[in-house]
XYZ file of C-alpha atoms in Angstrom:
310
model
C 22.318 24.348 80.954
C 19.471 22.061 82.051
C 18.338 21.849 78.447
C 21.810 20.633 77.475
C 21.835 18.090 80.305
C 18.375 16.792 79.338
C 19.456 16.567 75.721
C 22.554 14.591 76.671
C 20.479 12.246 78.823
C 18.064 11.667 75.954
C 20.946 10.980 73.575
C 22.503 8.541 76.051
C 19.187 6.697 76.452
C 18.755 6.569 72.703
C 22.277 5.220 72.220
C 21.655 2.621 74.940
C 18.505 1.499 73.154
C 20.344 1.342 69.845
C 23.146 -0.631 71.487
C 20.593 -3.184 72.674
C 19.170 -3.433 69.160
C 22.646 -3.833 67.697
C 23.559 -6.583 70.147
C 20.337 -8.440 69.375
C 20.913 -8.135 65.644
C 24.566 -9.098 65.890
C 23.831 -12.190 67.953
C 21.147 -13.330 65.533
C 22.982 -12.501 62.300
C 25.254 -15.546 61.956
C 22.482 -17.988 62.889
C 19.975 -16.267 60.611
C 22.318 -16.121 57.630
C 23.385 -19.743 58.128
C 19.733 -20.817 58.301
C 18.781 -18.771 55.251
C 21.488 -20.247 53.053
C 21.591 -23.819 54.233
C 17.941 -24.477 54.960
C 17.185 -25.904 51.531
C 18.048 -29.489 52.398
C 15.372 -29.464 55.084
C 13.001 -27.475 52.893
C 13.447 -29.829 49.963
C 12.817 -32.839 52.176
C 9.753 -31.163 53.665
C 8.347 -30.478 50.200
C 8.988 -34.038 49.099
C 7.469 -35.528 52.240
C 4.379 -33.340 52.404
C 1.243 -35.201 51.386
C -0.341 -33.903 48.193
C -3.519 -32.980 50.070
C -1.496 -30.806 52.453
C 0.306 -28.843 49.780
C -0.914 -25.475 48.516
C -2.888 -25.448 45.292
C -0.755 -26.059 42.190
C 0.803 -23.028 40.575
C -1.103 -21.908 37.521
C 0.803 -21.119 34.303
C 0.286 -17.406 35.034
C 2.003 -17.818 38.394
C 4.883 -19.746 36.851
C 5.289 -16.954 34.323
C 5.542 -14.413 37.157
C 8.257 -16.419 38.885
C 10.013 -17.193 35.605
C 10.093 -13.461 34.904
C 12.030 -12.930 38.124
C 14.447 -15.667 37.110
C 14.965 -14.576 33.504
C 15.577 -10.987 34.561
C 18.140 -12.138 37.150
C 16.111 -11.052 40.162
C 16.035 -14.610 41.542
C 18.386 -17.595 40.995
C 16.641 -20.284 38.970
C 18.742 -23.080 40.467
C 17.650 -22.319 44.018
C 14.105 -21.002 43.539
C 11.302 -23.335 44.588
C 7.714 -22.729 43.452
C 5.471 -23.352 46.460
C 2.057 -22.471 45.052
C 0.155 -19.730 43.243
C 2.751 -16.946 42.854
C 4.508 -18.030 46.073
C 8.120 -19.159 46.078
C 11.128 -19.588 48.350
C 14.828 -19.295 47.643
C 17.084 -21.764 49.410
C 20.749 -21.966 48.476
C 23.049 -24.934 49.036
C 26.803 -25.242 48.908
C 29.428 -22.522 49.157
C 28.802 -18.812 48.763
C 31.004 -18.687 45.660
C 32.739 -21.058 43.218
C 36.262 -22.323 43.915
C 39.140 -20.277 42.551
C 40.564 -16.788 42.850
C 37.848 -14.663 44.469
C 39.030 -11.375 42.959
C 39.017 -12.820 39.445
C 35.487 -14.091 40.002
C 34.300 -10.680 41.205
C 35.945 -8.943 38.251
C 34.100 -11.277 35.876
C 30.815 -9.989 37.346
C 31.564 -6.261 37.571
C 30.430 -5.339 34.067
C 27.068 -7.103 34.477
C 26.642 -5.525 37.912
C 27.278 -2.045 36.518
C 24.602 -2.691 33.888
C 22.058 -3.397 36.625
C 22.193 -7.192 36.828
C 20.928 -7.875 40.353
C 22.093 -11.500 40.457
C 25.642 -10.504 39.481
C 25.715 -7.836 42.186
C 24.355 -10.267 44.763
C 26.986 -12.835 43.779
C 29.673 -10.206 44.400
C 28.122 -9.524 47.808
C 28.257 -13.238 48.685
C 31.889 -13.469 47.593
C 32.902 -10.431 49.620
C 30.966 -11.796 52.607
C 32.671 -15.166 52.310
C 36.136 -13.592 52.225
C 35.335 -11.205 55.065
C 34.308 -14.181 57.137
C 37.485 -16.099 56.247
C 39.723 -13.183 57.238
C 37.709 -11.997 60.228
C 39.297 -12.129 63.659
C 36.917 -14.898 64.704
C 37.560 -16.811 61.510
C 41.338 -16.631 61.815
C 41.274 -17.422 65.526
C 39.037 -20.404 64.869
C 41.352 -21.638 62.123
C 44.454 -21.283 64.304
C 42.744 -22.976 67.259
C 41.605 -25.887 65.099
C 45.096 -26.169 63.624
C 46.730 -26.289 67.056
C 44.169 -28.850 68.198
C 45.107 -31.103 65.302
C 41.856 -30.782 63.389
C 41.008 -32.944 60.423
C 43.475 -32.378 57.566
C 40.703 -31.932 54.998
C 39.137 -29.192 57.128
C 42.451 -27.363 57.478
C 43.204 -27.785 53.789
C 39.830 -26.300 52.868
C 40.332 -23.372 55.247
C 43.811 -22.695 53.858
C 42.402 -22.827 50.322
C 39.787 -20.199 51.154
C 42.380 -17.928 52.751
C 44.574 -18.236 49.680
C 41.707 -17.663 47.231
C 40.516 -14.597 49.130
C 43.892 -12.955 49.748
C 43.877 -10.711 46.669
C 40.234 -9.715 47.143
C 40.567 -8.676 50.785
C 43.449 -6.437 49.718
C 41.192 -4.569 47.296
C 39.550 -1.969 49.552
C 37.479 -0.447 46.752
C 35.621 -3.696 46.183
C 35.539 -4.833 49.793
C 33.999 -1.585 51.043
C 31.330 -1.145 48.367
C 27.691 -1.479 49.435
C 26.949 -4.541 47.346
C 23.994 -5.768 49.397
C 21.989 -2.540 49.253
C 22.879 -2.109 45.566
C 21.612 -5.613 44.769
C 18.423 -4.925 46.718
C 17.805 -1.699 44.799
C 18.417 -3.578 41.547
C 15.640 -5.982 42.511
C 17.406 -9.055 43.906
C 14.840 -10.904 46.008
C 17.581 -12.461 48.134
C 19.213 -9.091 48.781
C 15.888 -7.546 49.767
C 15.476 -10.236 52.418
C 19.076 -10.303 53.649
C 19.289 -6.510 53.914
C 17.173 -6.845 57.059
C 19.514 -9.514 58.478
C 23.085 -8.565 57.559
C 23.360 -5.221 59.366
C 27.136 -5.133 58.981
C 26.849 -5.081 55.181
C 23.771 -2.857 55.200
C 24.877 -0.064 57.539
C 28.356 -0.915 58.790
C 29.900 -2.186 62.036
C 28.052 -1.485 65.266
C 30.816 0.719 66.666
C 30.228 3.221 63.875
C 26.475 3.312 63.444
C 25.650 3.458 67.152
C 27.013 6.994 66.987
C 24.723 7.781 64.070
C 21.127 6.831 64.951
C 19.897 8.326 61.682
C 21.613 5.467 59.848
C 19.680 2.961 61.922
C 16.382 4.727 61.250
C 17.144 4.778 57.511
C 18.124 1.108 57.576
C 14.884 0.124 59.297
C 12.831 2.113 56.777
C 14.719 0.627 53.819
C 14.568 -2.882 55.269
C 10.791 -2.784 55.667
C 10.401 -1.333 52.164
C 12.573 -4.066 50.643
C 10.722 -6.798 52.535
C 7.324 -5.475 51.484
C 8.524 -5.275 47.878
C 9.851 -8.845 47.915
C 6.704 -10.115 49.641
C 4.481 -8.494 47.014
C 6.348 -10.504 44.371
C 5.633 -13.795 46.171
C 8.654 -14.326 48.426
C 7.621 -16.431 51.414
C 10.997 -15.650 52.984
C 10.048 -11.961 52.955
C 6.581 -12.665 54.365
C 8.149 -14.573 57.250
C 10.699 -11.812 57.866
C 7.854 -9.273 58.020
C 6.113 -11.482 60.550
C 9.294 -11.509 62.617
C 9.678 -7.747 62.269
C 6.291 -7.147 63.911
C 6.856 -9.942 66.393
C 10.179 -8.729 67.824
C 9.681 -4.985 67.333
C 13.172 -4.262 65.940
C 12.395 -3.210 62.369
C 8.816 -2.102 63.028
C 6.694 -1.223 66.013
C 5.769 -4.419 67.839
C 2.329 -5.612 66.811
C 1.571 -9.236 67.629
C -1.738 -9.276 65.754
C -0.022 -8.087 62.569
C 2.775 -10.612 63.099
C 0.136 -13.336 63.403
C -1.482 -12.083 60.185
C 1.783 -12.493 58.264
C 2.326 -15.943 59.756
C -1.201 -16.910 58.732
C -0.564 -15.715 55.180
C 2.705 -17.644 55.000
C 1.037 -20.739 56.427
C -1.726 -20.507 53.854
C 0.771 -20.150 51.009
C 2.898 -22.996 52.291
C 1.873 -25.008 55.374
C 5.392 -26.059 56.362
C 6.659 -22.498 56.676
C 5.396 -21.902 60.239
C 5.514 -24.344 63.143
C 2.241 -25.500 64.649
C 3.588 -24.531 68.071
C 3.999 -20.900 67.046
C 0.510 -20.755 65.593
C -0.935 -22.265 68.779
C 0.942 -19.719 70.878
C -0.685 -16.883 68.960
C -4.108 -18.472 69.212
C -3.682 -18.736 72.967
C -2.231 -15.255 73.499
C -4.467 -13.074 71.288
C -8.036 -12.093 72.107
C -10.824 -13.303 69.845
C -11.231 -9.863 68.247
C -7.457 -9.631 67.629
C -7.459 -13.056 66.011
C -10.349 -12.081 63.727
C -8.597 -8.846 62.754
C -5.437 -10.852 62.027
C -7.398 -13.293 59.850
C -8.869 -10.417 57.845
C -5.442 -8.826 57.412
C -3.919 -12.192 56.497
C -6.402 -12.548 53.644
C -5.297 -9.191 52.251
C -1.622 -10.081 52.664
C -2.149 -13.409 50.933
C -3.929 -11.793 48.003
C -1.034 -9.384 47.623
C 1.843 -11.821 48.044
C 0.724 -15.193 46.993
C -2.519 -15.395 44.991
C -2.779 -15.257 41.211
């Protein structure tokens, strides 16, 4: 009897902890995804405005070949991939998640390539499904109706109505809408999917009200997320390096380790100086002991060699 009670208490505590994690992830998801996809205007300006002496060393032909290989094999989108230095790159999308027009027709045009293992095609399907889910979500519909009643700008309402119309046939196709496109794209090698798998928990493991009851799914997601991030980082993704830094900083995906987080930030900063704020770096310098800082510097050198050097 007492064993059963203790077991139930442990399960309740575990669920409470998972609920906290879910709430933190859910609150951060929209902001993180918005930042990830619409950061490129700021990033592009930062690259253009950075003095030549402050930029990382120029990418050697070998490094360009490595990045070009990712692009030509549809692991990274050439249009949105920015070479930042030796082997290092960032992906920053602009514009809408999908082209205008019937969303279901667009997805169907990509299905054959996706089935053949084309990671970019699969990721494009994921973005389309995500866009239509957002348009037809309760929040999305409520926001649209509220803006309509408030007499919002006609162009805004027209654009919202267009998206609802374009997505109507896709959201009615449960087979496509419920497929695990994000994890499939990550397994196929999409750099973007590997990074976003750690952010978009709804697409990765389902709504919070279902996976809270299944802690094993959360454990598996955390393991997969770290594996995908490490894989993407080893190929030169600064986005993945920064996500790994955040993982050790906030202790959600991995056990909290501020020295290791600092090491990843140092590696990212070395690969591209504008990737980490000076305030954050100063905070770490002020909060870590001298021996922790030295250990972080040593680890950062190893991380940099793996992710970003020729």
